[in-house]
CSV table of C-alpha atoms and ligand atoms in Angstrom, one decimal:
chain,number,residue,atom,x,y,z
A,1,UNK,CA,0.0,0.0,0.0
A,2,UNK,CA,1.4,3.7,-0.9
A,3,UNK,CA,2.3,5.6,2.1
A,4,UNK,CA,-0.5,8.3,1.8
A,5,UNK,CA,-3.1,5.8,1.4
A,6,UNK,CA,-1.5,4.0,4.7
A,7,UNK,CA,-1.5,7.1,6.4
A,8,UNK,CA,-4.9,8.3,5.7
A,9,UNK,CA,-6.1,5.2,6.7
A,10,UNK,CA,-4.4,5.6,10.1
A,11,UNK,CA,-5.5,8.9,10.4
A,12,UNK,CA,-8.9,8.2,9.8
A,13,UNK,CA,-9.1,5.5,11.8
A,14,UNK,CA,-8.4,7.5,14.8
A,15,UNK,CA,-10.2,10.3,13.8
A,16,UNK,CA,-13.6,7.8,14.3
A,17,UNK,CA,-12.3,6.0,16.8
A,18,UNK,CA,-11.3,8.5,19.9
A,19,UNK,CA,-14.4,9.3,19.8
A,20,UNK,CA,-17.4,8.6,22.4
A,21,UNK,CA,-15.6,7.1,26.1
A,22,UNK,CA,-12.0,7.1,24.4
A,23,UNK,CA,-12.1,10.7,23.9
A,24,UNK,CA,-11.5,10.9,27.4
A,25,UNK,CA,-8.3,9.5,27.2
A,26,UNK,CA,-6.7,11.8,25.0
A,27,UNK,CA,-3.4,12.8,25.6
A,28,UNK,CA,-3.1,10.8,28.4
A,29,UNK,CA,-0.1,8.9,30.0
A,30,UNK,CA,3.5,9.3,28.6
A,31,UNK,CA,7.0,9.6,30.2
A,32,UNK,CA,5.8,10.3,34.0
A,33,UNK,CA,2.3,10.0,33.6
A,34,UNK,CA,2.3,6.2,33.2
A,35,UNK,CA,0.0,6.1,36.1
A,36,UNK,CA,-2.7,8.4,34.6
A,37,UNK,CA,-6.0,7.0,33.5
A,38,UNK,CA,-4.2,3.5,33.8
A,39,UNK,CA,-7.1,1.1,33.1
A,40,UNK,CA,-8.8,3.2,30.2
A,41,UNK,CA,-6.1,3.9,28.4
A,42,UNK,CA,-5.9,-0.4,28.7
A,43,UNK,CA,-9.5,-0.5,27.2
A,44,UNK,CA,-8.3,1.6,24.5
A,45,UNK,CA,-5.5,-0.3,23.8
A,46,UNK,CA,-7.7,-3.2,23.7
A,47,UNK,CA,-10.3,-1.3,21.2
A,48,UNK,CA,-7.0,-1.1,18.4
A,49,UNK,CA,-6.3,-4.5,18.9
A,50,UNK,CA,-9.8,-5.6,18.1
A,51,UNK,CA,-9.7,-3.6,15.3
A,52,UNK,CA,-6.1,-4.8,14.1
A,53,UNK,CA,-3.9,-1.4,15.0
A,54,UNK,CA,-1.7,-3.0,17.4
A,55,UNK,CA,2.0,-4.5,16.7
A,56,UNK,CA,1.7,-2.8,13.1
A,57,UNK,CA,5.0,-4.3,12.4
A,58,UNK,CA,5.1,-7.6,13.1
A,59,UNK,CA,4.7,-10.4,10.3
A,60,UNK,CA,1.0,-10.8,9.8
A,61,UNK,CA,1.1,-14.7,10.7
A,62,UNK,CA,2.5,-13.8,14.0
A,63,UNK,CA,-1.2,-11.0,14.0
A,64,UNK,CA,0.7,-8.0,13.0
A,65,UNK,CA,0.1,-5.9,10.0
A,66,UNK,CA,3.6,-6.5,8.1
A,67,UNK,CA,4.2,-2.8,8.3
A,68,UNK,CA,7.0,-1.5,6.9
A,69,UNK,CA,9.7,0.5,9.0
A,70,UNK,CA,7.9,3.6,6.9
A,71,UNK,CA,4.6,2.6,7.4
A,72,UNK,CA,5.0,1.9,10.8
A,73,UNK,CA,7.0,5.7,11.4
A,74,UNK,CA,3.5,6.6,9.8
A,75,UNK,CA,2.1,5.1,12.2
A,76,UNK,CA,3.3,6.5,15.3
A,77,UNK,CA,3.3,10.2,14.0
A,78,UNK,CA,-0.2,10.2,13.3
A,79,UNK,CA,-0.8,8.6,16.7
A,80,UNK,CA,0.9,11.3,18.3
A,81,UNK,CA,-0.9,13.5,16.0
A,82,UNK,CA,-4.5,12.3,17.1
A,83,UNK,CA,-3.1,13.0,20.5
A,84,UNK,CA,-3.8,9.5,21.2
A,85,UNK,CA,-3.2,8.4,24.9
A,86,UNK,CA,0.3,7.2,25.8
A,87,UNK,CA,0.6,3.0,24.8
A,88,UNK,CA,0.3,0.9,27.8
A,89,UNK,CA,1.6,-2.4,26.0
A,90,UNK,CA,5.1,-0.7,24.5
A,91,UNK,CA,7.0,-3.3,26.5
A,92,UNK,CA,5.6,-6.4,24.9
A,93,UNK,CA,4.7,-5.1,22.1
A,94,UNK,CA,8.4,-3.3,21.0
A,95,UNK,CA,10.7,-5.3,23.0
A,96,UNK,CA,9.6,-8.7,24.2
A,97,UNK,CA,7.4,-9.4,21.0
A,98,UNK,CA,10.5,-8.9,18.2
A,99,UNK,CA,12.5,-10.6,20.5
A,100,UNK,CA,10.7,-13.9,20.4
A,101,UNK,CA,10.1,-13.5,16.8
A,102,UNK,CA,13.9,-13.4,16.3
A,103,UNK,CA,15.1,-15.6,18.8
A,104,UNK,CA,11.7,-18.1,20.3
A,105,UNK,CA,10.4,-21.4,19.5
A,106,UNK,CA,7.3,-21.3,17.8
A,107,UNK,CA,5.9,-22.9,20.8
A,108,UNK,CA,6.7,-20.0,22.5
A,109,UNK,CA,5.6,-17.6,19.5
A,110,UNK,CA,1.9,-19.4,19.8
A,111,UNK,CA,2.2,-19.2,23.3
A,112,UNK,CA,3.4,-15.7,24.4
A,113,UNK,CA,2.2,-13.6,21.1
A,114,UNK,CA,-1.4,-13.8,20.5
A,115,UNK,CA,-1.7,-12.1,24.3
A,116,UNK,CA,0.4,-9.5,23.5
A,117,UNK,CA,-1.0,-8.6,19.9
A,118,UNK,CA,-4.6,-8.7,22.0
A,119,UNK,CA,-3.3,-6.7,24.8
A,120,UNK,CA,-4.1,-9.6,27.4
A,121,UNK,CA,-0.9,-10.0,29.2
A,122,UNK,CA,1.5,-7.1,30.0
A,123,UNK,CA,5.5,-7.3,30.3
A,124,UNK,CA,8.1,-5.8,32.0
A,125,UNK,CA,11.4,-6.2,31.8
A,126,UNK,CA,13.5,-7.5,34.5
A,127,UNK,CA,17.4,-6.3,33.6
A,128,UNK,CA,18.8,-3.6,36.0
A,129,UNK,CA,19.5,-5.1,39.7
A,130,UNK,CA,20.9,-2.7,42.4
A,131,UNK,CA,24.2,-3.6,41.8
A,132,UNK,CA,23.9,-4.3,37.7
A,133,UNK,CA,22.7,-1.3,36.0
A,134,UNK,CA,25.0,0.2,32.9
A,135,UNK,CA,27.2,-3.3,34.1
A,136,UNK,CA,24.5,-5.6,32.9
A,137,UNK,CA,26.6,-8.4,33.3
A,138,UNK,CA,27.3,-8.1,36.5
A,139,UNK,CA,23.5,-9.5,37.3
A,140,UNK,CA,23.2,-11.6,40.1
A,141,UNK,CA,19.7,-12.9,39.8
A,142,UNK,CA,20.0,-16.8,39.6
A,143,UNK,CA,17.5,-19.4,38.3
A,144,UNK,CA,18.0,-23.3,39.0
A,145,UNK,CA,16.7,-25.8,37.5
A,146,UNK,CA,13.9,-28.1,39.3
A,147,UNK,CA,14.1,-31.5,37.1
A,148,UNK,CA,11.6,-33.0,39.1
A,149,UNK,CA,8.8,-30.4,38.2
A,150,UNK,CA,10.6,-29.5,34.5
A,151,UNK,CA,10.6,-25.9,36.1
A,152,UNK,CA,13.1,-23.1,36.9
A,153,UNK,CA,13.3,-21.4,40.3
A,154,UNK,CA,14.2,-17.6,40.1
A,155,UNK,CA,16.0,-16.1,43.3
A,156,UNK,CA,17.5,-12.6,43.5
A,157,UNK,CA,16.3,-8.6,43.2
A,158,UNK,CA,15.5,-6.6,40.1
A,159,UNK,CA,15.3,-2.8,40.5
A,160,UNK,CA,13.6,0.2,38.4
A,161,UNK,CA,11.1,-2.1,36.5
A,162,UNK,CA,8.9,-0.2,34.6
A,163,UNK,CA,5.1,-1.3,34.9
A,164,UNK,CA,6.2,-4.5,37.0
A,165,UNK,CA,3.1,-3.6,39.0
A,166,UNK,CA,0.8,-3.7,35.7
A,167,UNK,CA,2.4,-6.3,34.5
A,168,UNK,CA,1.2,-10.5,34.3
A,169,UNK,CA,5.0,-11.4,32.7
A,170,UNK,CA,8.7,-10.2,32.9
A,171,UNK,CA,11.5,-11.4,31.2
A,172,UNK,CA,14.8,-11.9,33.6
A,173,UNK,CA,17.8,-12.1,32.9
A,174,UNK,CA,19.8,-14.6,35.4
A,175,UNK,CA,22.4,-16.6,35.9
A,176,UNK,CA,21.5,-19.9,35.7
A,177,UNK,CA,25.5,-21.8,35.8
A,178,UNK,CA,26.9,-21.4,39.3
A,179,UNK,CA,30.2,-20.5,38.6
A,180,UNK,CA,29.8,-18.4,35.7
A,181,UNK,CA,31.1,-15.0,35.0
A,182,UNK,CA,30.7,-12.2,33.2
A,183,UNK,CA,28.4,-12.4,29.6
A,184,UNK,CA,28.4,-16.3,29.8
A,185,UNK,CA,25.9,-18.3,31.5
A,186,UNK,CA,23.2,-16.5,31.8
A,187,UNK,CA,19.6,-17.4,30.5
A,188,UNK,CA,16.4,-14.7,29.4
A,189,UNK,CA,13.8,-16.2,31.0
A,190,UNK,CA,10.0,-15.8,31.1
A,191,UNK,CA,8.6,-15.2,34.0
A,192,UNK,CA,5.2,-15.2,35.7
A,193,UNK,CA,4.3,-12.2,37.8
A,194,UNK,CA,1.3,-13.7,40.2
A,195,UNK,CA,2.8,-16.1,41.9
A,196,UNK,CA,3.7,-16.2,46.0
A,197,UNK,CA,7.2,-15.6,44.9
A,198,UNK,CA,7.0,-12.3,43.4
A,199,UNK,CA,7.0,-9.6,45.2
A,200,UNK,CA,6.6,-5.7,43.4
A,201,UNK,CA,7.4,-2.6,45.5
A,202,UNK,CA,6.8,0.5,43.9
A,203,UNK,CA,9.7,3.7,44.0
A,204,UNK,CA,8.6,7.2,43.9
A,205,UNK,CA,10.4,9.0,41.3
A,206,UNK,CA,11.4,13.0,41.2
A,207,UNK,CA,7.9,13.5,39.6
A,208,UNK,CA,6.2,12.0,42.5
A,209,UNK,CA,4.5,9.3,41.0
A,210,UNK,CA,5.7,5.6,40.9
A,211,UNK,CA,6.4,4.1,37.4
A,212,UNK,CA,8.7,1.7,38.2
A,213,UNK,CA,9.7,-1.1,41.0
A,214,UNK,CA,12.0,-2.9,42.9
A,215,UNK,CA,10.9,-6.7,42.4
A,216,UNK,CA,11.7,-9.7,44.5
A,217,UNK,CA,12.2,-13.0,43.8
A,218,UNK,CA,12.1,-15.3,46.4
A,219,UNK,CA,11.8,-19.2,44.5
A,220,UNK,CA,9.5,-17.9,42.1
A,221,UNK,CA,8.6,-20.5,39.7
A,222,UNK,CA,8.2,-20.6,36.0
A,223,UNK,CA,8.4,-23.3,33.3
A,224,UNK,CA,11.4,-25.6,31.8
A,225,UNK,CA,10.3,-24.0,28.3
A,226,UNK,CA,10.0,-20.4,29.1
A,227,UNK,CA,14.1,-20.1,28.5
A,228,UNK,CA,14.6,-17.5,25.1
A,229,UNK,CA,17.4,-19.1,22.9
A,230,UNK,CA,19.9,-21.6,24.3
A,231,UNK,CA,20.1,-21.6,28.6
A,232,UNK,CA,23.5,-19.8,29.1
A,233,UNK,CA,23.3,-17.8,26.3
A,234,UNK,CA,20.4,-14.7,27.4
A,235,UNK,CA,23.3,-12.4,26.8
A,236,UNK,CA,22.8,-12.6,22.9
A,237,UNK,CA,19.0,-12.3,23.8
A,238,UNK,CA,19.5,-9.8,25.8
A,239,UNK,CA,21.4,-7.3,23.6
A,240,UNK,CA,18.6,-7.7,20.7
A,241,UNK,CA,16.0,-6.6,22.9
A,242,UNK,CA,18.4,-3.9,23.8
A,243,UNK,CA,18.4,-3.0,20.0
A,244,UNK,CA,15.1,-3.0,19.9
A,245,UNK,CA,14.8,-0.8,22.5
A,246,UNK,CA,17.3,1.8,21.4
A,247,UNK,CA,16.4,1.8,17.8
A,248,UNK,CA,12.9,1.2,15.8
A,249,UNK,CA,10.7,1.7,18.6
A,250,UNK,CA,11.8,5.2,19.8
A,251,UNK,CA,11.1,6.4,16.0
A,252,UNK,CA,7.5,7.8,16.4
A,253,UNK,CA,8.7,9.9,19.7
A,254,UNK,CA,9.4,13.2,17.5
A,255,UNK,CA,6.1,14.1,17.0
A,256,UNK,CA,5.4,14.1,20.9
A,257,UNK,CA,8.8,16.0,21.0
A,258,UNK,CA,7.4,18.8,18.0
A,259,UNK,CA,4.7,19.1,20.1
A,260,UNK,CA,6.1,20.0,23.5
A,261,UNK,CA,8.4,22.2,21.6
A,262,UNK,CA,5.8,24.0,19.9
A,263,UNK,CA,3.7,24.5,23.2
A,264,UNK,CA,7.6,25.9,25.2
A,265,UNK,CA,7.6,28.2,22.0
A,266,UNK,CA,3.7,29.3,22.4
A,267,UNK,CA,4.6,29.9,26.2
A,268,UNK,CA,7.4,32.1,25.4
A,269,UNK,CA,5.1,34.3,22.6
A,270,UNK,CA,2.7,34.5,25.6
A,271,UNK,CA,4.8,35.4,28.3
A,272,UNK,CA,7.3,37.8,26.7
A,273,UNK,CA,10.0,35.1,27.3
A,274,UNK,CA,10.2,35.2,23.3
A,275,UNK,CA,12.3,38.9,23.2
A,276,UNK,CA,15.0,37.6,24.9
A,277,UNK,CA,17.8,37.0,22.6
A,278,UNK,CA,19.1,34.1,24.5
A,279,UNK,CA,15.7,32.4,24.6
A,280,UNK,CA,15.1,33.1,20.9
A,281,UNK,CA,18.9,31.5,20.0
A,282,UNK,CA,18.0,28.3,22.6
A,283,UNK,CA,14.4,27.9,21.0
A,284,UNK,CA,16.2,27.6,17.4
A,285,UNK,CA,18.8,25.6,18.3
A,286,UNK,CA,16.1,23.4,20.1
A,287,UNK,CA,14.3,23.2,16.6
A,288,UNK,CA,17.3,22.5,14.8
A,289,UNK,CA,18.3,19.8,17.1
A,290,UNK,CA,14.7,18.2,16.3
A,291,UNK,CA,15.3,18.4,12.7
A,292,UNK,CA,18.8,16.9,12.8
A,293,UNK,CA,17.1,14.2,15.0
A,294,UNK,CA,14.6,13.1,12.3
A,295,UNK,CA,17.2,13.3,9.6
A,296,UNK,CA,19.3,10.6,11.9
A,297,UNK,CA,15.7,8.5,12.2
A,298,UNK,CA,15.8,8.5,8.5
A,299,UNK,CA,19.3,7.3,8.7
A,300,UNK,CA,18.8,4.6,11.0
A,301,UNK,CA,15.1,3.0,8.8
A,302,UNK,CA,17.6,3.3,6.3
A,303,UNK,CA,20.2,1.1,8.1
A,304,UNK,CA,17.3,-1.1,9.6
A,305,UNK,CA,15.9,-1.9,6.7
A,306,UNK,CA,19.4,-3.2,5.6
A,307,UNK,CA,19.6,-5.2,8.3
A,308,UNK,CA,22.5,-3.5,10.1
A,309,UNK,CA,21.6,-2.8,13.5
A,310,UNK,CA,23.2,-1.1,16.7
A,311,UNK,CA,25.9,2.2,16.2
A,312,UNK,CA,23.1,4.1,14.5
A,313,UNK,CA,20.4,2.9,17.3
A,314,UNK,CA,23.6,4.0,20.3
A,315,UNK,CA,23.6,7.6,18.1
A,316,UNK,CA,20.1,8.1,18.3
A,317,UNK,CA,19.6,7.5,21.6
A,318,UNK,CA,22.4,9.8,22.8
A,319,UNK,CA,20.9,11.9,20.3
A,320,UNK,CA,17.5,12.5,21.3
A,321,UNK,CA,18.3,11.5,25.1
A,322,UNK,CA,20.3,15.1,25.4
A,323,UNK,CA,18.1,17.0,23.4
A,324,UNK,CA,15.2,15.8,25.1
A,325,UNK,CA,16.9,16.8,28.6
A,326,UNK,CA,18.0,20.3,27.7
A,327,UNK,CA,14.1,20.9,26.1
A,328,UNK,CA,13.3,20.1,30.1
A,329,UNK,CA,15.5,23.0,30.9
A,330,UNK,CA,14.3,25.4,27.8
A,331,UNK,CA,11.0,24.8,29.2
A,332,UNK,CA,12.1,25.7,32.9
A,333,UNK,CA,13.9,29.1,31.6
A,334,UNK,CA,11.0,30.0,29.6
A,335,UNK,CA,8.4,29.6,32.2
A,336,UNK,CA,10.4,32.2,34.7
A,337,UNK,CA,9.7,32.2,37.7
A,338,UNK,CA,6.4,30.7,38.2
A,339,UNK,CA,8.6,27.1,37.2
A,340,UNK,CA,9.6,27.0,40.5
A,341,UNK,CA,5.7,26.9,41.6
A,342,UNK,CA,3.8,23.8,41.6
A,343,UNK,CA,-0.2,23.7,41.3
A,344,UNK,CA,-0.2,27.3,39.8
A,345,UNK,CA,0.6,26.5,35.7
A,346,UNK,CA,-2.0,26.3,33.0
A,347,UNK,CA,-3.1,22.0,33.2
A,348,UNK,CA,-1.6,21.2,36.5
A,349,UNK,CA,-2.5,17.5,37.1
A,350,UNK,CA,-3.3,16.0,40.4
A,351,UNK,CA,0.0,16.0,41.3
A,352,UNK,CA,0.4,19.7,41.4
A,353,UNK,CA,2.8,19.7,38.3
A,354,UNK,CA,2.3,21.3,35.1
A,355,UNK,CA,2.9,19.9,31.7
A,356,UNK,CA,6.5,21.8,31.6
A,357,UNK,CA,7.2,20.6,35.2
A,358,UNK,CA,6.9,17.2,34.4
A,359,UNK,CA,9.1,17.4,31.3
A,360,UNK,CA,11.8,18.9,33.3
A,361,UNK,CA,11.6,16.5,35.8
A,362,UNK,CA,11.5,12.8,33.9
A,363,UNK,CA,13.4,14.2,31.0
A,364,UNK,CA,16.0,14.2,33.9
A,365,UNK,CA,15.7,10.0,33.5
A,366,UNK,CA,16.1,10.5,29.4
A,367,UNK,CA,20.0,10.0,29.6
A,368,UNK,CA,19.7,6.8,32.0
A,369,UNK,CA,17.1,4.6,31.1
A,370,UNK,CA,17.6,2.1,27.9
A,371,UNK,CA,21.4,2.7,28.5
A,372,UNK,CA,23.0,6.0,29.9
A,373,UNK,CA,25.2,8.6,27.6
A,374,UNK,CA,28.2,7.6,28.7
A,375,UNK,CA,27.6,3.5,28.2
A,376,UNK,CA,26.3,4.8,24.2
A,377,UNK,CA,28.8,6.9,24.4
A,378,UNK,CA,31.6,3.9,24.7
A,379,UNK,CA,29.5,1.5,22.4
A,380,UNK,CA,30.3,4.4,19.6
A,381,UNK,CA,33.9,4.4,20.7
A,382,UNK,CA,34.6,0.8,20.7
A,383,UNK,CA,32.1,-0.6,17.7
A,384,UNK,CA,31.8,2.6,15.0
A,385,UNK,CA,35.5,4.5,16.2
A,386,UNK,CA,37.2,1.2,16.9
A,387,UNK,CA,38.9,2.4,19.4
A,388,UNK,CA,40.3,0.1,22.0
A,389,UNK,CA,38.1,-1.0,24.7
A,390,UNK,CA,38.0,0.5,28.3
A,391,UNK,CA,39.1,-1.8,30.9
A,392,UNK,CA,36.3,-3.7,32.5
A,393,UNK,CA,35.5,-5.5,35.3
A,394,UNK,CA,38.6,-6.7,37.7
A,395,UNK,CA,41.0,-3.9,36.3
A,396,UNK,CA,38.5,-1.2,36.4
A,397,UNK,CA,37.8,-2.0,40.5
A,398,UNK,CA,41.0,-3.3,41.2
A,399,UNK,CA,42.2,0.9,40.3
A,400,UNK,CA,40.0,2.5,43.7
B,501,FAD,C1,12.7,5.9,34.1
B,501,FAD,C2,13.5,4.6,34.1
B,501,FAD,C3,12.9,3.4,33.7
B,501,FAD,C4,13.6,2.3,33.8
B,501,FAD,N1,13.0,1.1,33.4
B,501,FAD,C5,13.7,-0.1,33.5
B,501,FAD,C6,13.0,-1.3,33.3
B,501,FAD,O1,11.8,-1.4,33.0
B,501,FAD,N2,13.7,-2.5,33.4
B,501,FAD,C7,15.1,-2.5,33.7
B,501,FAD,O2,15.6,-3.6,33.8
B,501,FAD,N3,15.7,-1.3,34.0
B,501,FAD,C8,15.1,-0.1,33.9
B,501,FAD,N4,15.7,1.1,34.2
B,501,FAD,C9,17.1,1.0,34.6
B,501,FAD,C10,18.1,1.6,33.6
B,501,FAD,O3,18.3,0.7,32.5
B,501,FAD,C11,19.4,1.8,34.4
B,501,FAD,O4,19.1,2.8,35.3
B,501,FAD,C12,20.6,2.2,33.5
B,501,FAD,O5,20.9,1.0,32.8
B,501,FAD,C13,21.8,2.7,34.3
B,501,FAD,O6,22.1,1.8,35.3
B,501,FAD,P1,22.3,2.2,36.9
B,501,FAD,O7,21.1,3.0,37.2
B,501,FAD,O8,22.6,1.0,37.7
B,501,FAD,O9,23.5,3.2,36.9
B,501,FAD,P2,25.0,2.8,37.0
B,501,FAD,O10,25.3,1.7,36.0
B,501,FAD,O11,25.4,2.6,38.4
B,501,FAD,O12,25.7,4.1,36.4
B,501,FAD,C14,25.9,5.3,37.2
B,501,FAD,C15,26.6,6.3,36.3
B,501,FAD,O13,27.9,5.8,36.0
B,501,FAD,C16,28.1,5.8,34.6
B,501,FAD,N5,28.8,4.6,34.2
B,501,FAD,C17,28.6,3.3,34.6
B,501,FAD,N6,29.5,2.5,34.0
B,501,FAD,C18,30.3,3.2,33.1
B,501,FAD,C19,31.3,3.0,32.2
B,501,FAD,N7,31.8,1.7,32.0
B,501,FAD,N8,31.9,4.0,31.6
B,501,FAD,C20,31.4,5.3,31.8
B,501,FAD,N9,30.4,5.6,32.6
B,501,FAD,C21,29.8,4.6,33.3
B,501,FAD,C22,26.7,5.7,34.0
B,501,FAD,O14,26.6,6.2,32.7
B,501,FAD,C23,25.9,6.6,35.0
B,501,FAD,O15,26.1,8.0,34.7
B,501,FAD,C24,15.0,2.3,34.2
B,501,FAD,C25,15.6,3.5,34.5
B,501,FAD,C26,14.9,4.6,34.5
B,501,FAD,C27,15.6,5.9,34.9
């Protein structure tokens, strides 16, 4: 199908469809308002999958649509464009659902997809642990095996989980050979969230709202079959989700960006902040930056659609990540004064912060989660500079 056609199709679709109850919804959710309007926003979600719009990009006999990295960039900015509420299922849909496509059994395809292209069963994702962050492979998490019951038994602590407490499924990453170090014997396993041994504590973040979790657990069970790829070798798992993460599925973002932008710029018209020379040169800059983001979104469908995957994701992230962060300060300087009030601005929330507040404060988060600057910064080095690799590990601890 020609792109136009696709994408009045989208937009007509959701032009008839946030209509009635869903119109509610609009605009809803997003970087930390996950907890807004939780359970509508679900029943929206629901509504596009009955109606086909979800996982647009997966093959069609897995229930996607076999969109095209265009069609699906289409996609996304017209979402944003309807001011459609903020995707509930992103975890499944754009990191746990290509991951099993690439790298699952199609016992587990038939198993684990359908509920995520039907918005059934929610994931998180259960990488970062308190003392294995940017260090991934320093995770401690272990699973045994239970021969007896053909089950694996999870023990250990995950940290900063996003939707954990949302969520009926997380994929973990442990260690499951005693005695292994490092990248090697670790397994991506799928596991159950209800169950005795799972426990979910939420963590209030700067915005004062909880997103994320610590999660426990404490001989939590889950199936012999539920390992992704060969046991002992989730690293190579591990990192594709990774480049799912960083790359394809961050695409549709700059509309929700050109928004924002465009409402900082309408604030400064408004409030005078506009005739200030410094403002005016930040506010272009800002734009410019948004521009050369897109262009490097091209750059990467192009390099996606080639198959090359990675460097161009690492750039991108670093990319957008520090933009995104200095548009939270922009918007700070250009609201003066009154940014330093909560519960005064135009569309303060519940929560007493405005819509500029908020972006200041999770945009602080932008340049940590899915893999800090500094960790894309030495992926660039080491796989698109070649330059030699940082000492790791032993050497690196053994220096304080
Ligand atoms: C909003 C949010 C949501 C998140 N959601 C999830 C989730 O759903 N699931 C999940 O598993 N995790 C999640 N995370 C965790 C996130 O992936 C980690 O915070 C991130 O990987 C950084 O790890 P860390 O916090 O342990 O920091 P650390 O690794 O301790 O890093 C601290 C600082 O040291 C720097 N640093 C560390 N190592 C190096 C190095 N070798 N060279 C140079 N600098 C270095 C880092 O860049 C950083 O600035 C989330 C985080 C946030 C903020």
């Amino acid at each position: 199908m020609a792109l136009d056609e696709f994408r009045a199709e989208v937009r007509a679709w959701l032009r008839d469809h946030l209509e009635g109850g869903f119109r509610e919804v609009k605009g809803l959710g997003g970087p930390g308002r996950e907890h807004e309007a939780f359970a509508e926003r679900l029943a929206w979600e629901r509504h596009m999958a009955a109606h086909g719009w979800t996982c647009v990009g997966w093959p069609e006999e897995y229930g996607g649509r076999g969109a095209t990295l265009e069609q699906q960039v289409v996609f996304h900015e017209e979402y944003a464009l309807a001011d459609a509420p903020a995707r509930v299922n992103h975890i499944g849909e754009q990191l746990l659902g290509p991951t099993l496509i690439a790298f699952g059994t199609e016992e587990q395809k038939q198993r684990f997809l359908p509920p995520v292209v039907a918005v059934r069963e929610l994931w998180c994702q259960g990488y970062s642990e308190p003392d294995a962050g940017s260090d991934l492979a320093g995770v401690r998490t272990r699973a045994e095996r239970d021969t007896g019951r053909g089950e694996w038994v999870v023990n250990g602590q995950k940290t900063w989980t996003s939707l954990a407490h949302e969520s009926q499924w997380c994929f973990v990453l442990a260690r499951t050979e005693p005695g292994s170090e490092r990248h090697t014997g670790l397994s991506y396993l799928l596991v159950p969230m209800d169950q005795p041994g799972v426990v979910v504590r939420p963590i209030v973040q700067l915005t004062g709202t909880s997103e994320f979790n610590e999660v426990f657990f404490d001989d939590a069970r889950t199936a012999a079959s539920c390992v992704v790829g060969a046991p002992g070798d989730g690293w190579r798992t591990a990192m594709a989700t990774l480049g799912f993460e960083r790359g394809v599925s961050t695409l549709g973002q700059q509309v929700g960006f050109r928004r924002e932008l465009a409402a900082i710029v309408a604030l400064a018209e408004r409030n005078g902040a506009i005739d200030d020379p410094l403002i005016r040169d930040r506010l272009v800059r800002a734009w410019i930056g948004l521009e050369t983001i897109c262009f490097n979104a091209l750059r990467m469908l192009d390099g996606a659609a080639a198959g090359a995957s990675g460097p161009e994701a690492s750039i991108g992230k670093i990319y957008w990540a520090t933009w995104h962060r200095a548009l939270g300060e922009l918007a700070m300087e250009v609201s003066g004064a009154a940014g330093m009030l909560t519960g005064s601005g135009p569309g303060a929330g519940p929560d007493g912060l405005d819509d500029r507040q908020r972006l200041f404060l999770f945009s602080r988060a932008d340049t940590i989660y899915a893999g800090s600057n500094e960790i894309q910064r030495n992926i660039i080095a080491e796989r698109v500079l070649g330059l030699p690799k940082e000492a790791r590990g032993q050497a690196v601890r053994g220096r304080h």
